[in-house]
mmCIF file of C-alpha atoms in Angstrom:
data_model
loop_
_atom_site.group_PDB
_atom_site.id
_atom_site.type_symbol
_atom_site.label_atom_id
_atom_site.label_comp_id
_atom_site.label_asym_id
_atom_site.label_seq_id
_atom_site.Cartn_x
_atom_site.Cartn_y
_atom_site.Cartn_z
ATOM 1 C CA UNK A 1178 6.755 6.676 -0.477
ATOM 2 C CA UNK A 1179 8.808 5.845 -3.553
ATOM 3 C CA UNK A 1180 10.156 8.836 -5.487
ATOM 4 C CA UNK A 1181 8.979 9.333 -9.075
ATOM 5 C CA UNK A 1182 10.519 6.670 -11.319
ATOM 6 C CA UNK A 1183 11.132 4.255 -8.419
ATOM 7 C CA UNK A 1184 9.309 1.283 -6.924
ATOM 8 C CA UNK A 1185 9.455 -0.250 -3.454
ATOM 9 C CA UNK A 1186 11.015 -3.713 -3.610
ATOM 10 C CA UNK A 1187 11.768 -4.342 0.057
ATOM 11 C CA UNK A 1188 11.329 -3.123 3.618
ATOM 12 C CA UNK A 1189 13.682 -2.417 6.493
ATOM 13 C CA UNK A 1190 12.649 -3.008 10.093
ATOM 14 C CA UNK A 1191 14.477 -2.273 13.330
ATOM 15 C CA UNK A 1192 12.677 -4.597 15.696
ATOM 16 C CA UNK A 1193 9.000 -3.806 15.229
ATOM 17 C CA UNK A 1194 9.495 -0.400 13.581
ATOM 18 C CA UNK A 1195 9.474 0.125 9.822
ATOM 19 C CA UNK A 1196 12.511 2.362 9.341
ATOM 20 C CA UNK A 1197 13.156 2.248 5.607
ATOM 21 C CA UNK A 1198 12.392 0.902 2.164
ATOM 22 C CA UNK A 1199 14.446 -0.630 -0.628
ATOM 23 C CA UNK A 1200 13.993 0.966 -4.040
ATOM 24 C CA UNK A 1201 14.495 -0.095 -7.626
ATOM 25 C CA UNK A 1202 13.996 1.946 -10.767
ATOM 26 C CA UNK A 1203 10.746 1.485 -12.661
ATOM 27 C CA UNK A 1204 11.828 -0.144 -15.947
ATOM 28 C CA UNK A 1205 11.142 2.024 -18.988
ATOM 29 C CA UNK A 1206 11.470 -0.855 -21.454
ATOM 30 C CA UNK A 1207 8.137 -2.445 -20.463
ATOM 31 C CA UNK A 1208 9.715 -5.168 -18.305
ATOM 32 C CA UNK A 1209 7.606 -6.425 -15.377
ATOM 33 C CA UNK A 1210 7.952 -4.650 -12.055
ATOM 34 C CA UNK A 1211 9.979 -6.130 -9.161
ATOM 35 C CA UNK A 1212 7.266 -7.456 -6.788
ATOM 36 C CA UNK A 1213 4.818 -10.084 -8.025
ATOM 37 C CA UNK A 1214 2.797 -10.687 -4.836
ATOM 38 C CA UNK A 1215 2.324 -9.583 -1.234
ATOM 39 C CA UNK A 1216 1.139 -11.812 1.603
ATOM 40 C CA UNK A 1217 0.984 -11.517 5.337
ATOM 41 C CA UNK A 1218 0.174 -13.296 8.580
ATOM 42 C CA UNK A 1219 -1.963 -11.442 11.112
ATOM 43 C CA UNK A 1220 -3.280 -12.148 14.587
ATOM 44 C CA UNK A 1221 -3.501 -9.542 17.329
ATOM 45 C CA UNK A 1222 -0.914 -7.648 15.224
ATOM 46 C CA UNK A 1223 0.962 -8.158 11.947
ATOM 47 C CA UNK A 1224 3.179 -11.203 12.546
ATOM 48 C CA UNK A 1225 4.828 -11.670 9.162
ATOM 49 C CA UNK A 1226 5.036 -10.072 5.705
ATOM 50 C CA UNK A 1227 6.367 -11.634 2.511
ATOM 51 C CA UNK A 1228 7.164 -9.887 -0.767
ATOM 52 C CA UNK A 1229 7.482 -12.314 -3.675
ATOM 53 C CA UNK A 1230 9.765 -11.001 -6.383
ATOM 54 C CA UNK A 1231 9.409 -11.804 -10.069
ATOM 55 C CA UNK A 1232 12.867 -13.407 -10.129
ATOM 56 C CA UNK A 1233 11.502 -16.149 -7.821
ATOM 57 C CA UNK A 1234 13.094 -14.909 -4.588
ATOM 58 C CA UNK A 1235 11.203 -13.737 -1.517
ATOM 59 C CA UNK A 1236 11.777 -11.095 1.128
ATOM 60 C CA UNK A 1237 10.419 -12.125 4.525
ATOM 61 C CA UNK A 1238 9.858 -10.001 7.607
ATOM 62 C CA UNK A 1239 8.700 -11.053 11.081
ATOM 63 C CA UNK A 1240 7.937 -14.518 12.399
ATOM 64 C CA UNK A 1241 5.392 -17.313 11.994
ATOM 65 C CA UNK A 1242 2.018 -16.804 13.629
ATOM 66 C CA UNK A 1243 -1.463 -15.571 12.924
ATOM 67 C CA UNK A 1244 -3.519 -16.481 9.894
ATOM 68 C CA UNK A 1245 -2.561 -15.951 6.260
ATOM 69 C CA UNK A 1246 -3.894 -13.033 4.205
ATOM 70 C CA UNK A 1247 -3.188 -13.233 0.503
ATOM 71 C CA UNK A 1248 -1.186 -13.712 -1.557
ATOM 72 C CA UNK A 1249 -2.300 -10.623 -3.445
ATOM 73 C CA UNK A 1250 -0.900 -10.715 -6.964
ATOM 74 C CA UNK A 1251 0.337 -7.535 -8.616
ATOM 75 C CA UNK A 1252 -0.081 -7.033 -12.350
ATOM 76 C CA UNK A 1253 3.115 -7.006 -14.444
ATOM 77 C CA UNK A 1254 2.962 -3.201 -14.805
ATOM 78 C CA UNK A 1255 1.907 -2.538 -11.189
ATOM 79 C CA UNK A 1256 4.343 -1.671 -8.420
ATOM 80 C CA UNK A 1257 4.385 -0.722 -4.743
ATOM 81 C CA UNK A 1258 4.355 3.038 -4.435
ATOM 82 C CA UNK A 1259 3.737 3.576 -0.729
ATOM 83 C CA UNK A 1260 3.878 1.616 2.531
ATOM 84 C CA UNK A 1261 2.416 2.732 5.859
ATOM 85 C CA UNK A 1262 2.771 1.210 9.324
ATOM 86 C CA UNK A 1263 0.627 1.714 12.409
ATOM 87 C CA UNK A 1264 3.332 1.095 14.990
ATOM 88 C CA UNK A 1265 3.356 -1.117 18.006
ATOM 89 C CA UNK A 1266 6.302 -2.072 20.204
ATOM 90 C CA UNK A 1267 6.125 -5.708 19.150
ATOM 91 C CA UNK A 1268 5.528 -7.851 16.071
ATOM 92 C CA UNK A 1269 5.497 -5.771 12.830
ATOM 93 C CA UNK A 1270 3.026 -3.234 14.167
ATOM 94 C CA UNK A 1271 -0.750 -3.132 14.472
ATOM 95 C CA UNK A 1272 -1.145 -2.737 10.706
ATOM 96 C CA UNK A 1273 0.866 -2.368 7.517
ATOM 97 C CA UNK A 1274 -0.718 -1.072 4.303
ATOM 98 C CA UNK A 1275 0.696 -1.155 0.782
ATOM 99 C CA UNK A 1276 -0.568 1.196 -1.930
ATOM 100 C CA UNK A 1277 0.223 0.364 -5.540
ATOM 101 C CA UNK A 1278 0.685 2.394 -8.694
ATOM 102 C CA UNK A 1279 -2.803 1.256 -9.784
ATOM 103 C CA UNK A 1280 -4.389 2.687 -6.638
ATOM 104 C CA UNK A 1281 -4.990 -0.671 -5.003
ATOM 105 C CA UNK A 1282 -4.601 -0.874 -1.235
ATOM 106 C CA UNK A 1283 -3.494 -4.067 0.516
ATOM 107 C CA UNK A 1284 -4.079 -3.619 4.230
ATOM 108 C CA UNK A 1285 -2.796 -6.137 6.775
ATOM 109 C CA UNK A 1286 -4.488 -5.359 10.089
ATOM 110 C CA UNK A 1287 -4.150 -7.122 13.377
ATOM 111 C CA UNK A 1288 -7.152 -7.394 15.673
ATOM 112 C CA UNK A 1289 -5.837 -4.509 17.796
ATOM 113 C CA UNK A 1290 -5.496 -2.126 14.842
ATOM 114 C CA UNK A 1291 -7.836 0.797 14.463
ATOM 115 C CA UNK A 1292 -9.698 1.136 11.185
ATOM 116 C CA UNK A 1293 -8.175 3.662 8.787
ATOM 117 C CA UNK A 1294 -9.928 5.067 5.759
ATOM 118 C CA UNK A 1295 -7.629 5.421 2.762
ATOM 119 C CA UNK A 1296 -8.272 6.711 -0.731
ATOM 120 C CA UNK A 1297 -5.938 6.922 -3.718
ATOM 121 C CA UNK A 1298 -6.811 9.054 -6.736
ATOM 122 C CA UNK A 1299 -6.337 7.365 -10.136
ATOM 123 C CA UNK A 1300 -3.199 8.436 -12.063
ATOM 124 C CA UNK A 1301 -5.015 10.988 -14.264
ATOM 125 C CA UNK A 1302 -6.978 12.562 -11.382
ATOM 126 C CA UNK A 1303 -6.275 14.475 -8.182
ATOM 127 C CA UNK A 1304 -8.188 14.975 -4.944
ATOM 128 C CA UNK A 1305 -10.167 18.236 -5.106
ATOM 129 C CA UNK A 1306 -12.516 17.951 -2.142
ATOM 130 C CA UNK A 1307 -13.373 16.029 1.012
ATOM 131 C CA UNK A 1308 -16.670 15.344 2.741
ATOM 132 C CA UNK A 1309 -17.186 14.384 6.364
ATOM 133 C CA UNK A 1310 -19.997 12.799 8.330
ATOM 134 C CA UNK A 1311 -19.235 14.093 11.803
ATOM 135 C CA UNK A 1312 -15.518 13.459 12.214
ATOM 136 C CA UNK A 1313 -15.472 10.535 9.730
ATOM 137 C CA UNK A 1314 -14.186 10.981 6.172
ATOM 138 C CA UNK A 1315 -17.103 9.821 4.025
ATOM 139 C CA UNK A 1316 -16.613 11.362 0.558
ATOM 140 C CA UNK A 1317 -13.676 12.221 -1.694
ATOM 141 C CA UNK A 1318 -14.101 14.311 -4.849
ATOM 142 C CA UNK A 1319 -11.568 14.046 -7.655
ATOM 143 C CA UNK A 1320 -10.953 16.156 -10.750
ATOM 144 C CA UNK A 1321 -8.653 15.905 -13.766
ATOM 145 C CA UNK A 1322 -4.979 16.684 -13.230
ATOM 146 C CA UNK A 1323 -4.835 18.571 -16.534
ATOM 147 C CA UNK A 1324 -7.975 20.657 -15.865
ATOM 148 C CA UNK A 1325 -8.256 21.176 -12.092
ATOM 149 C CA UNK A 1326 -10.623 24.152 -12.505
ATOM 150 C CA UNK A 1327 -13.110 22.213 -14.637
ATOM 151 C CA UNK A 1328 -16.497 21.491 -13.077
ATOM 152 C CA UNK A 1329 -16.044 17.822 -13.784
ATOM 153 C CA UNK A 1330 -15.858 16.350 -10.284
ATOM 154 C CA UNK A 1331 -16.231 12.657 -9.551
ATOM 155 C CA UNK A 1332 -17.469 11.800 -6.080
ATOM 156 C CA UNK A 1333 -16.298 8.625 -4.325
ATOM 157 C CA UNK A 1334 -18.294 7.511 -1.291
ATOM 158 C CA UNK A 1335 -16.177 5.742 1.332
ATOM 159 C CA UNK A 1336 -17.413 2.863 3.447
#
C-alpha cells in the first residue's frame, strides 16, 4: 500500500514473488498522476503485467503468454494506491490486483486463482459493518468519515 501522499508507479519482483513497490509523490499542483494504464496477460496464472506511464515509457514484468486483459486506462487524477498478489512459485502469481485512489479494482486472475471478494470504501466514507451469507462476505455497510456515529449507513451488496 502506498503511504499517504504517494502513488505506486512500479513493482519489484524476485522471481515470481512481489517483494516491493516503487513510489512517487502525488503531485499537489494538479499534474496528472504517474501511471496512465494497466494491462496484463493471463493464462493458468498471471504471465505478464505492464504499467504505462504518462511520460510514454512502460514498466514490464514477466514474460509473453496467456491472453491480454486491458489496457485499463486511469483518469488523470487517479493513481494506484494498493497492489495485492496471490502467490505461486512460478509466473507472476495466481492473481495480481490493483486498487486505485478512485476505488476501482483491476484484477488479473489466472485460471488457477481462487475468487477473492474485494471492496473499497469511497474517499469520504469508511467501512462500518460487514454481512455474511454462511462464510461468504455478501454485504458491506459504509458510513461518513466525518460522522461515524450517524445512522446514515449505505449498504453495498457484493456479487
